[in-house]
């Protein structure tokens, strides 16, 4: 509004008619001649270019030669030349239009016509040259400028110099000249000089020497060898690292990446590597050293010290950003300061000669400084943000690796992941706002100075009101902080629950509990939504207060002027309004700044409190140098406790000594402290007293297999170099060769998250192989043989412990008594103490504990008495000699899934899918119409339009109603002036309130609906989706993307609409006041649209890459937390830290390039109206942010499982009453293009009977169970239970009527009660009864909370065996007619197994029990035994009959087990 009067005045001065009167001079000096020559010269060039184009088209095919020859060379400054030609075309177009408009209103003369023709031909000629040069270098690979063009440039320079000399001569003769002629000639001479330089003196450069060029070859799939050998983006350093000052100011260093993004879809390998200063490696080491020097250790860091260390790590760039902020602010205030002077000048008051030129020059210079400083500020703040975020991520990751077990129990993996994904991200984003607090003071001070110059003492009232408005933010800020705290805490709880659910989705599906757990997530989200709603509405109120503030300030200021009698003229009013508008910026941005500072403080508090958590005690173990002692492990009077505050230590009075090369077995009942003993040797369990000495390197095999996502080979090598011979030996010893032959990609097969596409036995054997390959001195095995079948277990024990590790120190926990006699030392544990220690024969006859274990084993074997052991031995030996099918069967569920699940590409886990090209209109439409069908959108837009109308109206009113200068009489009285202004101000404030409330309501409802829809789809997805999708990808959408949708995207979308409405409002006003502005506006808008189209493809793909590159960081972190014990035991922490740094840089690379592009986006503020530039920036930013919505919408279209309930076909409440399971010609495959896993099974499991299913690994046992629960649906055939085809009823009707006790014992965070009865269907009495039946009653009664005793994440505070018993308790509670035991007793000792079998016989005597077991004794008392092989039924009969036939496969399996059990290894 401040320029309302100026365009007319300036235009008429610029083109006043007296410029066109010339005295008669020599014809050669007349402009008609000069313009005629210039026009002819340009026309001639056009003609020549046309002829050459026609010739080229006729020749056509001969262009390839030069292209190949010139691949490595290019002309100097070819890009600058191209831009200059294009710039000259635009410049001539603007001059041509200005001349046309002026002369249209004045008389046309011959001279005028020639001038306009000259300018038109120039416009066309330079445009054609631009196109020609672009074609020459892009398509035909020319390395030099064409000879004719260079010759023409010479003529052009000569003619331009001649014209300029004539101008100077005429000026000296006091002949008045049109300003545009002089400007045109000066520009022509300067550009001509440049063209002559590049055309005749510029050298040809080798393209290889320029850092940015390799980026352009990303898409050349079929180029010459030269091209294909060039490094891709990921092998080159970012051109920013050695960009010159011009390149940094103009952001030309990012140009090659944008150019490449226009030619192809960008991938991560196209994005160059970061410079050392921006890489996490550089910044993290700096931050770590600052923290160490200040606090001594990360564990003692406070929020303040963390902030100080972060500041000292980036202080140079931070201060530079501060300087740029100051420059930008001062440049912004030049306009309002000089407006009054300009208005007075246009009214005829001149203070000195050429004052007009000085004013225009100052305006232009201020605009250039403003624009350059803003774009550098954009880039610099984002660059600092990237550094700070990546350094914090590294700090959090390293802390996660050293956390003590007790600290970890207080913070689950979901919470810790939130520190990395949400909090570190927020601190990085906050850098943009960091200079705002002091900047507000500077901006207010500058505004007050200008107001004081214009309005005198009235400025004091402005100051008072501004301070009052800013004070209002204190309570609002505190409220926001409180709600933000609550929001983050509730988000943590939800993410914690979500990550646990994703980890255990298979068991939830099998039990039919997934919808109950979805309702649990929904409940947690509702709590989060409560905080979110209050936070957003507080934000809306803050927005209202501060958007209304500038109008309020101006009302008070002008009112004060009236009261004090200070005269108001239009110059002062326009200057004041412009000042208020700039004062708006600090006041407008204050709510955002406060909100961001509040959020960042919360995040920094959370991060620093996490960093202060206790680490593992570093001095638990006294490590002796390798080879310095005969003793490998020695513990003296050791007392250890997982909970240091507990009165009862986990391990009491532990003392033993192990020499190098000894084999030590640890045995005992469930929960006796066996795994804790191994943890004490690893230094994982807090030490209360005693000493531990360790000599040599160690390797550890955990009871629950920890497998990384990645290739099998990478899991086995675990960071070591490949030694093929050792590798093959390890594979052989671990029985993995057969498995690898079956897998489609052998050891290159990619394993899904947590080894999802491997059986329990395969995961365990890969773990053992990993340990063996490390070639350590001390090996710790935590019961690895329980997850494998009898034969494989014997093979592993013989080949690994007695073979490859015969010379090593080995400590192994085992429940298999048959593996004890070979031990040099047996430690028998009970209630956390070593009750017996010695050799097998020594301790067998002393003490009862060991006797009990051996007695239970013998009792289990007594069932085999009917078998003739001699023939059995013979059979077994024969089979071992053949060894044809000894180790691994043919095809297992997961192997075939590995082949399939991901289609023809084969690997189970594919790279994360991302959309390509522009964000579809569907995404925007879906987003804005999700809440209330989009009904609020027109109301929000209407409120903004009305606000804009009121704003323009109030400014227009003040300018119109006040006199032009002090002497004139005002159009209306002072009271009327202020009253109308107040009315308009109230109107605009009401519109802001309405807009803010509606916007928050729409944004909040949209976020809620999208959340519910995505989670509904995730929970209803088939199991194959979870097998092929790492949980990191799902968690990324549930945390980061959902946070964006919750808190930022609605305001981002609104910002685009609002800035567009503002832009249209200003264009409308300008068209009324100075319509000539359109002459500039049209080409400028065209340029901005072209520019936006040019750069957005690259920005969009980089934003998508950021989303895709974040998941691996989360995934790696989640895996590290769950496998921290294994990583530390192998001493590989530093390797994992390095991997994290690489992944963090991979995430930062596209972010850094986006920052460069963001800086470039603001560039066009130089030639666009600033608001127009802001609109383009908002538009591009919105397209980058809306990708979060796109990613969430991807997960709302996941194919669903069959319906949970089919109302028209619901089974009777008593179904299944008999429990007969009939399988008819059952064929199952995991994907349409994969081979069959079950190849036509037909059999019937009689109701109320016990059926055992046996077969080697991969024979199809687990697939049959999955088909029974419809985790997989059959290709053909059917399963009928009590006359009902299970495919015809709903999934929940089926799964809720069957019970399963799975192979992997699963417990959820919560209480004992919630673990046994998540659906809350049973009374406490029933739960206690079930606990007593499954041998856990006494254990739970010991605990303080009884049924409400806490269970930590994954049930970590319960032993593996106890977890297995809890799963049995669930089955006992449910008491279904059909019970499936999938290797359910693998993790318990033989005595407990015998008790369980007794319990099952007693309580499930009338039920159909289907048992898959590796312990043959578990299936021997079955009524029927089904033996599967290669997906077919090999044998199906009663065990007695099968054992009578000595040649039966079942008899051979039993014989093999018997021999193993009676053999002294």
mmCIF file with all atom_site columns, N, CA and C in Angstrom, residues 280 283-284 287 310 386-396:
data_model
loop_
_atom_site.group_PDB
_atom_site.id
_atom_site.type_symbol
_atom_site.label_atom_id
_atom_site.label_alt_id
_atom_site.label_comp_id
_atom_site.label_asym_id
_atom_site.label_entity_id
_atom_site.label_seq_id
_atom_site.pdbx_PDB_ins_code
_atom_site.Cartn_x
_atom_site.Cartn_y
_atom_site.Cartn_z
_atom_site.occupancy
_atom_site.B_iso_or_equiv
_atom_site.pdbx_formal_charge
_atom_site.auth_seq_id
_atom_site.auth_comp_id
_atom_site.auth_asym_id
_atom_site.auth_atom_id
_atom_site.pdbx_PDB_model_num
ATOM 1  N N  . UNK A 1 280 ? 28.007 -35.873 9.663  1.00 0.00 ? 280 UNK A N  1
ATOM 2  C CA . UNK A 1 280 ? 27.832 -36.155 11.094 1.00 0.00 ? 280 UNK A CA 1
ATOM 3  C C  . UNK A 1 280 ? 29.161 -36.538 11.749 1.00 0.00 ? 280 UNK A C  1
ATOM 4  N N  . UNK A 1 283 ? 30.831 -33.153 12.841 1.00 0.00 ? 283 UNK A N  1
ATOM 5  C CA . UNK A 1 283 ? 30.109 -32.392 13.865 1.00 0.00 ? 283 UNK A CA 1
ATOM 6  C C  . UNK A 1 283 ? 29.974 -33.192 15.162 1.00 0.00 ? 283 UNK A C  1
ATOM 7  N N  . UNK A 1 284 ? 29.804 -34.521 15.045 1.00 0.00 ? 284 UNK A N  1
ATOM 8  C CA . UNK A 1 284 ? 29.622 -35.330 16.253 1.00 0.00 ? 284 UNK A CA 1
ATOM 9  C C  . UNK A 1 284 ? 30.879 -35.342 17.125 1.00 0.00 ? 284 UNK A C  1
ATOM 10 N N  . UNK A 1 287 ? 31.007 -32.044 18.927 1.00 0.00 ? 287 UNK A N  1
ATOM 11 C CA . UNK A 1 287 ? 30.019 -31.976 20.014 1.00 0.00 ? 287 UNK A CA 1
ATOM 12 C C  . UNK A 1 287 ? 30.460 -32.835 21.201 1.00 0.00 ? 287 UNK A C  1
ATOM 13 N N  . UNK A 1 310 ? 26.120 -27.625 22.016 1.00 0.00 ? 310 UNK A N  1
ATOM 14 C CA . UNK A 1 310 ? 25.596 -27.518 20.639 1.00 0.00 ? 310 UNK A CA 1
ATOM 15 C C  . UNK A 1 310 ? 25.978 -26.175 20.031 1.00 0.00 ? 310 UNK A C  1
ATOM 16 N N  . UNK A 1 386 ? 20.647 -29.268 10.143 1.00 0.00 ? 386 UNK A N  1
ATOM 17 C CA . UNK A 1 386 ? 21.032 -30.629 9.723  1.00 0.00 ? 386 UNK A CA 1
ATOM 18 C C  . UNK A 1 386 ? 22.195 -31.122 10.583 1.00 0.00 ? 386 UNK A C  1
ATOM 19 N N  . UNK A 1 387 ? 23.169 -30.239 10.813 1.00 0.00 ? 387 UNK A N  1
ATOM 20 C CA . UNK A 1 387 ? 24.344 -30.634 11.623 1.00 0.00 ? 387 UNK A CA 1
ATOM 21 C C  . UNK A 1 387 ? 23.915 -30.980 13.049 1.00 0.00 ? 387 UNK A C  1
ATOM 22 N N  . UNK A 1 388 ? 23.115 -30.102 13.641 1.00 0.00 ? 388 UNK A N  1
ATOM 23 C CA . UNK A 1 388 ? 22.700 -30.299 15.043 1.00 0.00 ? 388 UNK A CA 1
ATOM 24 C C  . UNK A 1 388 ? 21.889 -31.583 15.178 1.00 0.00 ? 388 UNK A C  1
ATOM 25 N N  . UNK A 1 389 ? 20.928 -31.781 14.251 1.00 0.00 ? 389 UNK A N  1
ATOM 26 C CA . UNK A 1 389 ? 20.090 -32.981 14.323 1.00 0.00 ? 389 UNK A CA 1
ATOM 27 C C  . UNK A 1 389 ? 20.921 -34.250 14.217 1.00 0.00 ? 389 UNK A C  1
ATOM 28 N N  . UNK A 1 390 ? 21.831 -34.301 13.222 1.00 0.00 ? 390 UNK A N  1
ATOM 29 C CA . UNK A 1 390 ? 22.597 -35.531 13.019 1.00 0.00 ? 390 UNK A CA 1
ATOM 30 C C  . UNK A 1 390 ? 23.538 -35.794 14.201 1.00 0.00 ? 390 UNK A C  1
ATOM 31 N N  . UNK A 1 391 ? 24.083 -34.721 14.812 1.00 0.00 ? 391 UNK A N  1
ATOM 32 C CA . UNK A 1 391 ? 24.962 -34.908 15.975 1.00 0.00 ? 391 UNK A CA 1
ATOM 33 C C  . UNK A 1 391 ? 24.160 -35.467 17.152 1.00 0.00 ? 391 UNK A C  1
ATOM 34 N N  . UNK A 1 392 ? 22.927 -34.961 17.346 1.00 0.00 ? 392 UNK A N  1
ATOM 35 C CA . UNK A 1 392 ? 22.083 -35.461 18.441 1.00 0.00 ? 392 UNK A CA 1
ATOM 36 C C  . UNK A 1 392 ? 21.686 -36.916 18.204 1.00 0.00 ? 392 UNK A C  1
ATOM 37 N N  . UNK A 1 393 ? 21.367 -37.245 16.941 1.00 0.00 ? 393 UNK A N  1
ATOM 38 C CA . UNK A 1 393 ? 21.009 -38.635 16.604 1.00 0.00 ? 393 UNK A CA 1
ATOM 39 C C  . UNK A 1 393 ? 22.159 -39.573 16.974 1.00 0.00 ? 393 UNK A C  1
ATOM 40 N N  . UNK A 1 394 ? 23.395 -39.157 16.628 1.00 0.00 ? 394 UNK A N  1
ATOM 41 C CA . UNK A 1 394 ? 24.564 -39.986 16.944 1.00 0.00 ? 394 UNK A CA 1
ATOM 42 C C  . UNK A 1 394 ? 24.736 -40.119 18.454 1.00 0.00 ? 394 UNK A C  1
ATOM 43 N N  . UNK A 1 395 ? 24.496 -39.016 19.172 1.00 0.00 ? 395 UNK A N  1
ATOM 44 C CA . UNK A 1 395 ? 24.641 -39.016 20.639 1.00 0.00 ? 395 UNK A CA 1
ATOM 45 C C  . UNK A 1 395 ? 23.627 -39.976 21.276 1.00 0.00 ? 395 UNK A C  1
ATOM 46 N N  . UNK A 1 396 ? 22.362 -39.897 20.796 1.00 0.00 ? 396 UNK A N  1
ATOM 47 C CA . UNK A 1 396 ? 21.297 -40.758 21.329 1.00 0.00 ? 396 UNK A CA 1
ATOM 48 C C  . UNK A 1 396 ? 21.588 -42.223 21.004 1.00 0.00 ? 396 UNK A C  1
#
